[in-house]
mmCIF file of C-alpha atoms and ligand atoms in Angstrom:
data_model
loop_
_atom_site.group_PDB
_atom_site.id
_atom_site.type_symbol
_atom_site.label_atom_id
_atom_site.label_comp_id
_atom_site.label_asym_id
_atom_site.label_seq_id
_atom_site.Cartn_x
_atom_site.Cartn_y
_atom_site.Cartn_z
ATOM 1 C CA MET A 28 -2.371 -8.997 -6.652
ATOM 2 C CA SER A 29 -0.766 -11.869 -7.147
ATOM 3 C CA ALA A 30 -1.405 -15.707 -6.647
ATOM 4 C CA ALA A 31 0.228 -17.305 -3.933
ATOM 5 C CA ALA A 32 1.909 -20.377 -4.975
ATOM 6 C CA PRO A 33 0.161 -23.326 -3.687
ATOM 7 C CA PHE A 34 2.505 -24.587 -0.915
ATOM 8 C CA GLU A 35 2.116 -21.488 0.719
ATOM 9 C CA ALA A 36 -1.732 -20.865 0.524
ATOM 10 C CA ALA A 37 -2.324 -24.085 2.568
ATOM 11 C CA ALA A 38 -4.547 -23.141 5.471
ATOM 12 C CA TRP A 39 -1.803 -22.498 8.620
ATOM 13 C CA THR A 40 -2.447 -23.671 11.972
ATOM 14 C CA PRO A 41 -1.390 -23.432 15.227
ATOM 15 C CA GLU A 42 1.087 -25.870 15.217
ATOM 16 C CA ASP A 43 2.927 -24.711 11.975
ATOM 17 C CA GLU A 44 4.147 -21.719 14.164
ATOM 18 C CA ARG A 45 5.590 -20.300 10.470
ATOM 19 C CA ILE A 46 4.485 -18.165 8.914
ATOM 20 C CA PRO A 47 4.230 -17.743 4.943
ATOM 21 C CA VAL A 48 6.201 -14.766 3.583
ATOM 22 C CA SER A 49 3.503 -14.380 1.040
ATOM 23 C CA ALA A 50 1.552 -13.675 3.743
ATOM 24 C CA LEU A 51 2.825 -10.378 4.767
ATOM 25 C CA GLU A 52 1.941 -8.563 1.130
ATOM 26 C CA HIS A 53 -1.956 -10.120 1.181
ATOM 27 C CA TYR A 54 -2.010 -8.708 5.109
ATOM 28 C CA ALA A 55 -0.533 -5.498 3.880
ATOM 29 C CA TYR A 56 -2.712 -4.907 1.022
ATOM 30 C CA CYS A 57 -5.962 -6.232 3.424
ATOM 31 C CA ALA A 58 -6.162 -8.189 6.176
ATOM 32 C CA ARG A 59 -9.098 -10.110 5.704
ATOM 33 C CA GLN A 60 -7.682 -11.406 2.373
ATOM 34 C CA CYS A 61 -5.048 -12.445 4.293
ATOM 35 C CA ALA A 62 -7.282 -14.515 6.421
ATOM 36 C CA LEU A 63 -9.247 -15.648 3.560
ATOM 37 C CA ILE A 64 -6.101 -17.054 1.872
ATOM 38 C CA HIS A 65 -4.432 -18.635 4.864
ATOM 39 C CA VAL A 66 -6.784 -19.880 7.068
ATOM 40 C CA ASP A 67 -9.975 -20.242 5.211
ATOM 41 C CA GLU A 68 -8.124 -21.655 1.984
ATOM 42 C CA THR A 69 -10.081 -20.070 -0.206
ATOM 43 C CA PHE A 70 -8.395 -18.996 -3.618
ATOM 44 C CA ASP A 71 -10.130 -17.372 -6.667
ATOM 45 C CA GLU A 72 -9.197 -17.384 -10.186
ATOM 46 C CA ASN A 73 -9.674 -13.574 -11.745
ATOM 47 C CA VAL A 74 -7.383 -11.581 -14.680
ATOM 48 C CA PHE A 75 -5.064 -10.442 -12.295
ATOM 49 C CA THR A 76 -4.146 -13.907 -10.683
ATOM 50 C CA VAL A 77 -4.079 -15.178 -14.058
ATOM 51 C CA ARG A 78 -1.589 -12.697 -15.413
ATOM 52 C CA GLY A 79 0.075 -12.935 -12.099
ATOM 53 C CA THR A 80 0.744 -16.775 -13.026
ATOM 54 C CA GLU A 81 1.990 -15.255 -16.406
ATOM 55 C CA ALA A 82 4.186 -13.220 -14.684
ATOM 56 C CA HIS A 83 5.630 -15.510 -12.265
ATOM 57 C CA GLU A 84 6.069 -18.199 -15.102
ATOM 58 C CA ARG A 85 9.587 -17.355 -15.551
ATOM 59 C CA VAL A 86 10.860 -17.577 -11.967
ATOM 60 C CA ASP A 87 8.338 -20.817 -10.568
ATOM 61 C CA ILE A 88 10.533 -23.401 -11.315
ATOM 62 C CA PRO A 89 13.757 -23.922 -9.909
ATOM 63 C CA GLY A 90 16.902 -23.460 -11.586
ATOM 64 C CA SER A 91 19.809 -21.649 -11.915
ATOM 65 C CA GLU A 92 22.025 -19.493 -14.397
ATOM 66 C CA LEU A 93 25.391 -18.161 -14.812
ATOM 67 C CA ILE A 94 25.172 -14.823 -17.066
ATOM 68 C CA ALA A 95 27.937 -12.327 -17.026
ATOM 69 C CA GLY A 96 29.260 -13.523 -13.658
ATOM 70 C CA VAL A 97 25.902 -13.264 -11.735
ATOM 71 C CA ARG A 98 24.520 -16.538 -10.594
ATOM 72 C CA SER A 99 20.776 -16.255 -10.953
ATOM 73 C CA GLU A 100 18.724 -19.002 -8.884
ATOM 74 C CA ARG A 101 14.811 -18.867 -9.226
ATOM 75 C CA ALA A 102 11.997 -20.322 -6.413
ATOM 76 C CA LEU A 103 14.470 -20.222 -4.215
ATOM 77 C CA PRO A 104 13.041 -21.618 -1.227
ATOM 78 C CA ILE A 105 13.687 -19.216 1.913
ATOM 79 C CA TRP A 106 13.301 -19.264 5.750
ATOM 80 C CA SER A 107 13.946 -17.207 8.990
ATOM 81 C CA ASP A 108 14.377 -19.522 12.305
ATOM 82 C CA ARG A 109 14.452 -15.943 14.268
ATOM 83 C CA LEU A 110 11.021 -14.469 12.751
ATOM 84 C CA GLY A 111 9.411 -17.781 11.828
ATOM 85 C CA LEU A 112 8.967 -17.109 8.228
ATOM 86 C CA ILE A 113 8.933 -19.809 5.342
ATOM 87 C CA GLY A 114 8.343 -19.403 1.881
ATOM 88 C CA LYS A 115 10.654 -19.084 -1.543
ATOM 89 C CA ALA A 116 12.282 -15.988 -3.939
ATOM 90 C CA ASP A 117 11.275 -15.844 -7.134
ATOM 91 C CA LEU A 118 14.644 -14.836 -8.125
ATOM 92 C CA VAL A 119 17.930 -14.041 -5.906
ATOM 93 C CA GLU A 120 20.806 -12.571 -7.860
ATOM 94 C CA PHE A 121 23.953 -13.291 -6.686
ATOM 95 C CA HIS A 122 26.463 -10.548 -7.800
ATOM 96 C CA GLY A 123 30.229 -10.188 -6.845
ATOM 97 C CA GLU A 124 29.395 -7.557 -4.563
ATOM 98 C CA GLY A 125 26.099 -9.314 -2.723
ATOM 99 C CA VAL A 126 22.788 -10.895 -3.234
ATOM 100 C CA LEU A 127 19.886 -9.140 -4.325
ATOM 101 C CA PRO A 128 16.187 -10.396 -3.732
ATOM 102 C CA VAL A 129 14.087 -9.776 -7.042
ATOM 103 C CA GLU A 130 9.910 -10.044 -6.445
ATOM 104 C CA TYR A 131 7.750 -10.520 -10.028
ATOM 105 C CA LYS A 132 4.699 -8.638 -9.808
ATOM 106 C CA VAL A 133 2.295 -8.278 -12.315
ATOM 107 C CA GLY A 134 0.855 -4.855 -12.908
ATOM 108 C CA ARG A 135 2.606 -1.346 -12.493
ATOM 109 C CA ARG A 136 4.507 0.216 -9.468
ATOM 110 C CA ARG A 137 1.533 2.240 -7.897
ATOM 111 C CA HIS A 138 1.555 5.120 -5.349
ATOM 112 C CA GLY A 139 0.953 3.725 -2.197
ATOM 113 C CA GLY A 140 1.468 4.060 1.718
ATOM 114 C CA ARG A 141 4.153 4.456 3.539
ATOM 115 C CA PHE A 142 5.186 1.033 2.668
ATOM 116 C CA ARG A 143 4.046 -1.102 -0.672
ATOM 117 C CA PRO A 144 2.748 -4.487 0.257
ATOM 118 C CA GLU A 145 5.061 -5.997 -2.319
ATOM 119 C CA ASP A 146 7.832 -3.875 -0.628
ATOM 120 C CA LEU A 147 7.304 -5.509 2.792
ATOM 121 C CA GLN A 148 7.137 -9.315 0.902
ATOM 122 C CA LEU A 149 10.643 -8.513 -0.509
ATOM 123 C CA CYS A 150 11.795 -6.978 2.673
ATOM 124 C CA ALA A 151 10.845 -10.745 4.437
ATOM 125 C CA GLN A 152 12.853 -11.990 1.518
ATOM 126 C CA ALA A 153 15.926 -10.505 2.047
ATOM 127 C CA LEU A 154 15.645 -10.696 5.778
ATOM 128 C CA CYS A 155 15.151 -14.636 5.255
ATOM 129 C CA LEU A 156 18.578 -14.913 2.843
ATOM 130 C CA GLU A 157 20.414 -12.106 5.500
ATOM 131 C CA GLU A 158 19.832 -15.509 8.177
ATOM 132 C CA MET A 159 20.347 -18.023 6.197
ATOM 133 C CA LEU A 160 23.426 -16.792 4.015
ATOM 134 C CA GLY A 161 25.280 -14.828 7.063
ATOM 135 C CA VAL A 162 25.397 -11.520 4.640
ATOM 136 C CA PRO A 163 24.022 -8.048 4.382
ATOM 137 C CA VAL A 164 21.074 -7.868 1.930
ATOM 138 C CA PRO A 165 20.676 -3.841 1.899
ATOM 139 C CA ARG A 166 18.515 -3.721 -1.010
ATOM 140 C CA GLY A 167 16.453 -5.383 -3.426
ATOM 141 C CA ALA A 168 14.082 -4.982 -6.506
ATOM 142 C CA VAL A 169 10.581 -5.397 -7.938
ATOM 143 C CA PHE A 170 10.120 -6.622 -11.114
ATOM 144 C CA TYR A 171 6.531 -5.042 -12.694
ATOM 145 C CA TRP A 172 5.448 -7.463 -15.297
ATOM 146 C CA THR A 173 3.250 -4.643 -17.285
ATOM 147 C CA THR A 174 5.522 -2.256 -17.422
ATOM 148 C CA ARG A 175 8.673 -4.727 -18.117
ATOM 149 C CA ARG A 176 10.264 -2.205 -15.538
ATOM 150 C CA ARG A 177 12.683 -2.987 -12.466
ATOM 151 C CA HIS A 178 12.426 -1.071 -9.398
ATOM 152 C CA ALA A 179 15.139 -0.861 -6.959
ATOM 153 C CA VAL A 180 13.721 -0.798 -3.136
ATOM 154 C CA GLU A 181 16.331 0.164 -0.377
ATOM 155 C CA LEU A 182 15.832 -2.061 2.599
ATOM 156 C CA THR A 183 15.988 0.475 5.045
ATOM 157 C CA ALA A 184 15.500 0.401 8.972
ATOM 158 C CA GLU A 185 12.209 1.846 8.858
ATOM 159 C CA LEU A 186 10.880 -0.983 5.929
ATOM 160 C CA ARG A 187 12.598 -3.621 8.255
ATOM 161 C CA ALA A 188 10.587 -2.585 11.566
ATOM 162 C CA ALA A 189 7.771 -2.358 9.617
ATOM 163 C CA THR A 190 7.983 -5.620 8.068
ATOM 164 C CA GLU A 191 8.728 -7.401 11.454
ATOM 165 C CA ALA A 192 5.365 -5.652 12.904
ATOM 166 C CA ALA A 193 3.617 -7.235 10.264
ATOM 167 C CA VAL A 194 5.136 -10.826 10.936
ATOM 168 C CA VAL A 195 4.244 -10.506 14.297
ATOM 169 C CA ALA A 196 0.198 -9.023 13.523
ATOM 170 C CA VAL A 197 -0.073 -11.890 10.571
ATOM 171 C CA ARG A 198 0.769 -14.286 13.312
ATOM 172 C CA GLU A 199 -1.421 -12.901 15.887
ATOM 173 C CA GLN A 200 -4.511 -12.971 12.841
ATOM 174 C CA PHE A 201 -3.516 -16.420 12.174
ATOM 175 C CA ALA A 202 -3.555 -17.712 15.982
ATOM 176 C CA SER A 203 -6.599 -15.834 16.537
ATOM 177 C CA GLN A 204 -8.629 -17.694 13.290
ATOM 178 C CA ARG A 205 -10.777 -14.534 13.234
ATOM 179 C CA LEU A 206 -11.950 -12.814 10.306
ATOM 180 C CA PRO A 207 -11.210 -9.129 9.552
ATOM 181 C CA PRO A 208 -14.068 -6.810 8.482
ATOM 182 C CA ALA A 209 -14.150 -6.335 4.906
ATOM 183 C CA PRO A 210 -13.007 -2.642 4.315
ATOM 184 C CA ASP A 211 -15.188 -2.592 1.004
ATOM 185 C CA ASP A 212 -12.969 0.717 -0.602
ATOM 186 C CA ALA A 213 -11.163 0.182 -4.210
ATOM 187 C CA ARG A 214 -8.975 -2.446 -3.342
ATOM 188 C CA CYS A 215 -11.806 -4.634 -3.605
ATOM 189 C CA THR A 216 -12.249 -3.550 -6.948
ATOM 190 C CA HIS A 217 -9.241 -5.671 -8.087
ATOM 191 C CA CYS A 218 -9.593 -8.483 -5.104
ATOM 192 C CA SER A 219 -9.777 -11.855 -6.591
ATOM 193 C CA LEU A 220 -11.402 -12.593 -3.539
ATOM 194 C CA ASN A 221 -14.238 -10.348 -4.261
ATOM 195 C CA VAL A 222 -16.830 -12.814 -5.260
ATOM 196 C CA SER A 223 -15.803 -15.016 -2.064
ATOM 197 C CA CYS A 224 -15.969 -12.271 0.007
ATOM 198 C CA LEU A 225 -18.626 -9.965 -0.621
ATOM 199 C CA PRO A 226 -17.332 -6.698 0.489
ATOM 200 C CA SER A 227 -20.351 -4.528 0.319
ATOM 201 C CA VAL A 228 -22.365 -7.078 1.548
ATOM 202 C CA VAL A 229 -20.629 -8.025 4.527
ATOM 203 C CA ALA A 230 -19.748 -4.002 5.014
ATOM 204 C CA ALA A 231 -23.697 -3.566 4.570
ATOM 205 C CA ARG A 232 -24.245 -5.552 7.559
ATOM 206 C CA ASP A 233 -21.746 -4.382 9.710
ATOM 207 C CA ARG A 234 -22.952 -1.020 9.380
ATOM 208 C CA LEU A 235 -26.073 -2.521 10.163
ATOM 209 C CA ARG A 236 -25.156 -4.151 13.473
ATOM 210 C CA GLY A 237 -24.172 -0.764 14.171
ATOM 211 C CA LEU A 238 -26.915 1.027 13.597
ATOM 212 C CA GLN A 239 -29.269 -1.838 15.566
ATOM 213 C CA GLY A 240 -26.745 -1.494 18.494
ATOM 214 C CA ALA A 241 -27.480 2.493 18.314
ATOM 215 C CA LEU A 242 -31.402 1.970 18.073
ATOM 216 C CA PHE A 243 -31.557 0.406 21.052
ATOM 217 C CA GLN A 244 -29.162 2.993 22.814
ATOM 218 C CA VAL A 245 -31.069 4.595 26.163
ATOM 219 C CA PHE A 246 -30.349 8.088 25.998
ATOM 220 C CA ASP A 247 -31.994 9.850 28.849
ATOM 221 C CA ALA A 248 -32.296 13.607 27.899
ATOM 222 C CA ALA A 249 -33.699 14.393 31.563
ATOM 223 C CA VAL A 250 -30.079 13.648 33.238
ATOM 224 C CA PRO A 251 -28.586 17.265 33.603
ATOM 225 C CA ASP A 252 -25.229 17.596 33.205
ATOM 226 C CA ASP A 253 -23.772 17.687 36.721
ATOM 227 C CA GLY A 254 -24.481 14.064 36.500
ATOM 228 C CA GLY A 255 -27.408 14.351 38.759
ATOM 229 C CA ARG A 256 -25.961 15.919 42.004
ATOM 230 C CA ARG A 257 -28.238 18.460 43.082
HETATM 231 S S1 LIG B 285 -12.369 -7.938 -1.493
HETATM 232 FE FE1 LIG B 285 -12.144 -6.367 -0.253
HETATM 233 S S2 LIG B 285 -12.311 -7.069 1.911
HETATM 234 FE FE2 LIG B 285 -12.533 -8.678 0.568
HETATM 235 S S3 LIG B 285 -10.581 -9.771 0.691
HETATM 236 FE FE3 LIG B 285 -10.454 -8.437 -1.162
HETATM 237 S S4 LIG B 285 -9.639 -6.619 -0.872
HETATM 238 FE FE4 LIG B 285 -10.256 -7.745 0.715
#
């Protein structure tokens, strides 16, 4: 997983109201990871976050350049008053025909569920840019550092709806200040928070609680099927 930018990783408080755009990717990957980073301010380095920092080196320093008629803005601050979002876009290209946000990710594009976490983050950036600039942003791109490939992402109505739903879910999660259960699945292998989260221990504890609850459940086999009516 990519590392959250330091200013985006600060703990969220109800007074903030605004959701960091990066939180959407964290939430889509694992709700517990999102809460650990943005509510508990947990941040651990592992090989993937170090690679993520390397992948972002080119786009972490604000600046702009004009090449072949395309203006590129790096580390561009973005926000949406409508959705209550704030963050920054790694790279935004201003082509003659429109605006193209480009999100940088370490690794390669993986097969995933219906919407990949990075696509939700990209879509949130596009929604911010549309509101800020008053222009449609129909597509964006994700650049994968490992393969050095740029993958075009169409910002469909379904992806936009999923992104807005994720904003609502993250806001509810932050307001509750609760730490979701650990899924303890394949995602945990590459998660930088594995040591702080201890997913197998937490999941085992939850399983144990369930077993304890079942242990003291009264099961009265003498009650007939008719609910006791005779
Ligand atoms: S270790 Fe697993 S459960 Fe814990 S935050 Fe990471 S992905 Fe989520």
